[in-house]
Short mmCIF file of the C-alpha atoms (twelve columns), coordinates in Angstrom:
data_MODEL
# 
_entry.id   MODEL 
# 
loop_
_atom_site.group_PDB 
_atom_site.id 
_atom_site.type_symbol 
_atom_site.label_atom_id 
_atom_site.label_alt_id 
_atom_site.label_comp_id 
_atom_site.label_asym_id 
_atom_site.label_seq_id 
_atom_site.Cartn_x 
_atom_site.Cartn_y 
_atom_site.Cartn_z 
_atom_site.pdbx_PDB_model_num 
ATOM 1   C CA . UNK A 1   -24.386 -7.351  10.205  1 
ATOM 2   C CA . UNK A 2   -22.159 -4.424  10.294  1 
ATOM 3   C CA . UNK A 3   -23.382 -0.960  8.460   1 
ATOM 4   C CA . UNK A 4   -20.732 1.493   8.380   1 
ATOM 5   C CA . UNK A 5   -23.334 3.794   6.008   1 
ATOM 6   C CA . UNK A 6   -24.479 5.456   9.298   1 
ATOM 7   C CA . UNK A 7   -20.957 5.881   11.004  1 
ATOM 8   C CA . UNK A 8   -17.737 5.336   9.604   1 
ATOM 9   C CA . UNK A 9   -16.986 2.953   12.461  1 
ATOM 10  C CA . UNK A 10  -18.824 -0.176  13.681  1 
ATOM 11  C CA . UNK A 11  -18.578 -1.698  16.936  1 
ATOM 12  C CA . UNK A 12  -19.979 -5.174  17.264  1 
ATOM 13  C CA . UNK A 13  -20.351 -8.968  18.428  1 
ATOM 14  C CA . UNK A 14  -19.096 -11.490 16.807  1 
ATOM 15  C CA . UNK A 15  -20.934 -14.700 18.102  1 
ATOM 16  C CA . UNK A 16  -19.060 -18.005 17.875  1 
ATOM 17  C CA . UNK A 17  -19.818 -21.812 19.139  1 
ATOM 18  C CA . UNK A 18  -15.838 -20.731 21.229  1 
ATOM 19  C CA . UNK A 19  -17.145 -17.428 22.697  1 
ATOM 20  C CA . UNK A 20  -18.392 -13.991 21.887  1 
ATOM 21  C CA . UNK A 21  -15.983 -10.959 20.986  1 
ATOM 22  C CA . UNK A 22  -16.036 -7.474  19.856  1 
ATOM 23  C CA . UNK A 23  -14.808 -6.303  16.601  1 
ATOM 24  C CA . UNK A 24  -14.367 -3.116  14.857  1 
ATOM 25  C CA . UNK A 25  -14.972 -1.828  11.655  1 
ATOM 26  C CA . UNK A 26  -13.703 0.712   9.788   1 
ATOM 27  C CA . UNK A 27  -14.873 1.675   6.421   1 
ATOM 28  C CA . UNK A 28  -11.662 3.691   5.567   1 
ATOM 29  C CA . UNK A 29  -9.599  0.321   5.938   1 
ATOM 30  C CA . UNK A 30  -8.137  -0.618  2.511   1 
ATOM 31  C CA . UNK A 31  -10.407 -3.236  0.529   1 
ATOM 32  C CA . UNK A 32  -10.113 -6.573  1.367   1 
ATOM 33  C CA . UNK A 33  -9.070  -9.929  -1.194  1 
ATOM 34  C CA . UNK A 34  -11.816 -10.761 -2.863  1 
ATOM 35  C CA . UNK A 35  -14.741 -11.870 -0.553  1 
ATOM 36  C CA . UNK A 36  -12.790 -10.764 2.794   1 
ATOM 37  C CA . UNK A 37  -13.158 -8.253  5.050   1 
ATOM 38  C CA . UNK A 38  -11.423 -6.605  7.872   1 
ATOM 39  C CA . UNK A 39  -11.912 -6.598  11.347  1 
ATOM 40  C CA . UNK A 40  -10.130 -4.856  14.752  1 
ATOM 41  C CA . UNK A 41  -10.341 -8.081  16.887  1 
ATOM 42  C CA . UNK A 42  -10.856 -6.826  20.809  1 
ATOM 43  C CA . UNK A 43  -9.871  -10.280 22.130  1 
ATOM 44  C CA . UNK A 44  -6.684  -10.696 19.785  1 
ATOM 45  C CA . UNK A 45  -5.854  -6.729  19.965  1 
ATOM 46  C CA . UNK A 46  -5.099  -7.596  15.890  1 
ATOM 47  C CA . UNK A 47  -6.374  -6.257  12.959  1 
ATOM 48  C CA . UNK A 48  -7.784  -9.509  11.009  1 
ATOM 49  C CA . UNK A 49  -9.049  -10.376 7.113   1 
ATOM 50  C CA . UNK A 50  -12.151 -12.438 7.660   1 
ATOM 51  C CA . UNK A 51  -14.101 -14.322 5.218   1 
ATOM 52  C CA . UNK A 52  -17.326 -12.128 4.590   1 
ATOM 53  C CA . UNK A 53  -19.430 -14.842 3.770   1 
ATOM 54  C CA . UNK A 54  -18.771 -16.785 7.207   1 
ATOM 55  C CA . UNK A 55  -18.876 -14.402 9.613   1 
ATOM 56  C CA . UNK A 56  -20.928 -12.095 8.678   1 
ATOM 57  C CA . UNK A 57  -23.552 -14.212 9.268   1 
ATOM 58  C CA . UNK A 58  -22.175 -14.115 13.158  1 
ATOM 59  C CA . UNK A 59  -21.921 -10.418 13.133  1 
ATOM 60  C CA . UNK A 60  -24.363 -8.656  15.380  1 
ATOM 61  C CA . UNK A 61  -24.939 -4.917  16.926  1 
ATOM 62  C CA . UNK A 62  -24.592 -3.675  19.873  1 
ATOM 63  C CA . UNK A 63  -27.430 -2.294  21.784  1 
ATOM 64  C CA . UNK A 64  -26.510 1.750   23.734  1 
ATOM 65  C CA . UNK A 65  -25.375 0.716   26.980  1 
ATOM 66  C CA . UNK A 66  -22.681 -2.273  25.449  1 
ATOM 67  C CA . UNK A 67  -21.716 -0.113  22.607  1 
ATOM 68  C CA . UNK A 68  -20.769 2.463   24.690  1 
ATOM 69  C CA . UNK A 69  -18.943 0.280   27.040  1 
ATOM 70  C CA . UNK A 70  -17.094 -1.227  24.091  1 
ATOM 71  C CA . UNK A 71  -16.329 2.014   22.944  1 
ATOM 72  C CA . UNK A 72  -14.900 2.886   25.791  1 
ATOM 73  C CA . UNK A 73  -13.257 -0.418  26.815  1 
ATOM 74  C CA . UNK A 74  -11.515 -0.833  23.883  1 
ATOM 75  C CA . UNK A 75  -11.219 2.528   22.184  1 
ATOM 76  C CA . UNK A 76  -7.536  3.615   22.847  1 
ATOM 77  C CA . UNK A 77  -6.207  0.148   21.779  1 
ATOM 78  C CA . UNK A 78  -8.445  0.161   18.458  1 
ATOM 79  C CA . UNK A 79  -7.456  3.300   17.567  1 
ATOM 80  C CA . UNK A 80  -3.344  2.578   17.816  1 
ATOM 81  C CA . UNK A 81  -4.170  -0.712  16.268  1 
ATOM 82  C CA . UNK A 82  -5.889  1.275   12.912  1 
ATOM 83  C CA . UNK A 83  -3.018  3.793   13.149  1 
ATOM 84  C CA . UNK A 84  -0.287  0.806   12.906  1 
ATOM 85  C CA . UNK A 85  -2.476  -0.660  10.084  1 
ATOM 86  C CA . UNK A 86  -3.177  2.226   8.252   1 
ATOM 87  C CA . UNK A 87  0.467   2.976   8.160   1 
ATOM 88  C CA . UNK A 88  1.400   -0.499  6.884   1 
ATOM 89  C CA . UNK A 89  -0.942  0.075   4.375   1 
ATOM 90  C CA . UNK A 90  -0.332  3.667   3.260   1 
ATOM 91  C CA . UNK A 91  0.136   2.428   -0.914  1 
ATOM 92  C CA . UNK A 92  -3.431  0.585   -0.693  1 
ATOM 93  C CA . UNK A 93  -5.321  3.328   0.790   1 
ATOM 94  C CA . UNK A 94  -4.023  5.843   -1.812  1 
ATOM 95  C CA . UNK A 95  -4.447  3.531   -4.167  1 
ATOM 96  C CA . UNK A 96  -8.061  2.766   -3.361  1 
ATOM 97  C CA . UNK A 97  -8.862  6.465   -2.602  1 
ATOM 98  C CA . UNK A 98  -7.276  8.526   -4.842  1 
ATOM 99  C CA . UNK A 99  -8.507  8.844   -8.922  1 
ATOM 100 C CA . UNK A 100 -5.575  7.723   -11.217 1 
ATOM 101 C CA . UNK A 101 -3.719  10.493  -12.503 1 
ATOM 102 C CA . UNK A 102 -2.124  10.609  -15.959 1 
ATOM 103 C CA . UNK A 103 1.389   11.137  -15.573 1 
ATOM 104 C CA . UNK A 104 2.750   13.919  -17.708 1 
ATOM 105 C CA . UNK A 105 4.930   13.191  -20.455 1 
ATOM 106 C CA . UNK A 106 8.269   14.299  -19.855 1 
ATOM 107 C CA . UNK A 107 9.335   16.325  -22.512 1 
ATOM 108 C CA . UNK A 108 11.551  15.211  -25.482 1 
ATOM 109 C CA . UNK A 109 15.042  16.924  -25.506 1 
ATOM 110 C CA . UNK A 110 15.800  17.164  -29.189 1 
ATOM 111 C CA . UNK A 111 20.291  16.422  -29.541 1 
ATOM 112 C CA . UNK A 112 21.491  19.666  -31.485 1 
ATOM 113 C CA . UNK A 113 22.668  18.392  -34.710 1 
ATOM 114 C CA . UNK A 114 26.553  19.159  -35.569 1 
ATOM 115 C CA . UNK A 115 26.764  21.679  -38.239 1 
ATOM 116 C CA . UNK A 116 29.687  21.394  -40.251 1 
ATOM 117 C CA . UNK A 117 33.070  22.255  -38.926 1 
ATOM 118 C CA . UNK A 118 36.598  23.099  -40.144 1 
ATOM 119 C CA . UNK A 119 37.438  20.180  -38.026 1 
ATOM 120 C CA . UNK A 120 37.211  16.361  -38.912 1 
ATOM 121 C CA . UNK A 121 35.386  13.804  -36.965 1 
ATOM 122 C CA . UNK A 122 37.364  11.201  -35.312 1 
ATOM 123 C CA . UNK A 123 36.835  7.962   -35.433 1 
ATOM 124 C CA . UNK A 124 37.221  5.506   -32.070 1 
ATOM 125 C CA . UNK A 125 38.063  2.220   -32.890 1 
ATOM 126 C CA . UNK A 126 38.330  -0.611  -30.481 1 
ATOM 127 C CA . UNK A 127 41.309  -1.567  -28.608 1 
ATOM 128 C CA . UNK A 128 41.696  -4.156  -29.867 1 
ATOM 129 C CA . UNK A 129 41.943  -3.948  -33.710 1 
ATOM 130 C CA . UNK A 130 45.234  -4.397  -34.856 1 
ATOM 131 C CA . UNK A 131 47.359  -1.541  -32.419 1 
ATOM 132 C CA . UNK A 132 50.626  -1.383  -33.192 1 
ATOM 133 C CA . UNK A 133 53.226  -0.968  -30.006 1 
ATOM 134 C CA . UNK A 134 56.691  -1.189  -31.921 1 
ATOM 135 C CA . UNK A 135 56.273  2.744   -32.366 1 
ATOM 136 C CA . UNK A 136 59.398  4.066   -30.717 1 
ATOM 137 C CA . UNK A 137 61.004  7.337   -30.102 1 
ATOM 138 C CA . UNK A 138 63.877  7.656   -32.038 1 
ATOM 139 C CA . UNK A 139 65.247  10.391  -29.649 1 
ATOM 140 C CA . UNK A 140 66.374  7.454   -27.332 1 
# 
């Protein structure tokens, strides 16, 4: 089963009935749906959600010698694959590492009230109420 508690990254085997392949782990990757996990697939050169409870059964570590051939095997494409992901996934890793923030209130911008002036108001009424367009210049 993979243990990221020691190392940030795991490197292991994933053992299938269709053939064995390496996958990574990376504990800074941004959680999962509910029961998944994710994996940097060696064979696919993807980053995949996997169903925790199925493979991790399937899931076993490498011993010195094939973890460091691994490592080095398949290190440069894991880490551009994690970079592309990570990237894609920017909001969730914030999200999931970062403690929510109150937002500060933006303050209220009180209207200065009209104090009373030698000059009236005028009222705006609508267009449309009763306009009258026979006015005429009688200088015509």
């Amino acid at each position: 089963m993979y243990n990221t508690s020691q190392d940030p990254v795991w490197f292991g085997e994933l053992r299938t009935p269709r053939g064995n392949t390496v996958l990574v782990h990376d504990k800074q990757f941004p959680e999962a749906s509910q029961g998944r996990v994710y994996f940097y697939n060696t064979t696919r050169d993807a980053i995949i959600e996997y169903a925790e409870d199925i493979v991790s059964a399937n899931l076993h570590d490498l011993d010195g010698a094939e973890l460091e051939a691994a490592q080095a095997e398949y290190g440069l494409a894991w880490q551009a694959a994690r970079e592309a992901f990570m990237q894609k996934h920017e909001g969730w890793v914030e999200a999931t590492q970062s403690k929510p923030v109150a937002k500060k209130a933006k303050p209220v911008v009180e209207e200065p009230v009209a104090q009373d002036s030698d000059e009236p108001e005028l009222e705006v009424d609508s267009i449309d109420d009763d306009f009258d367009d026979s006015w005429s210049n009688d200088d015509d």
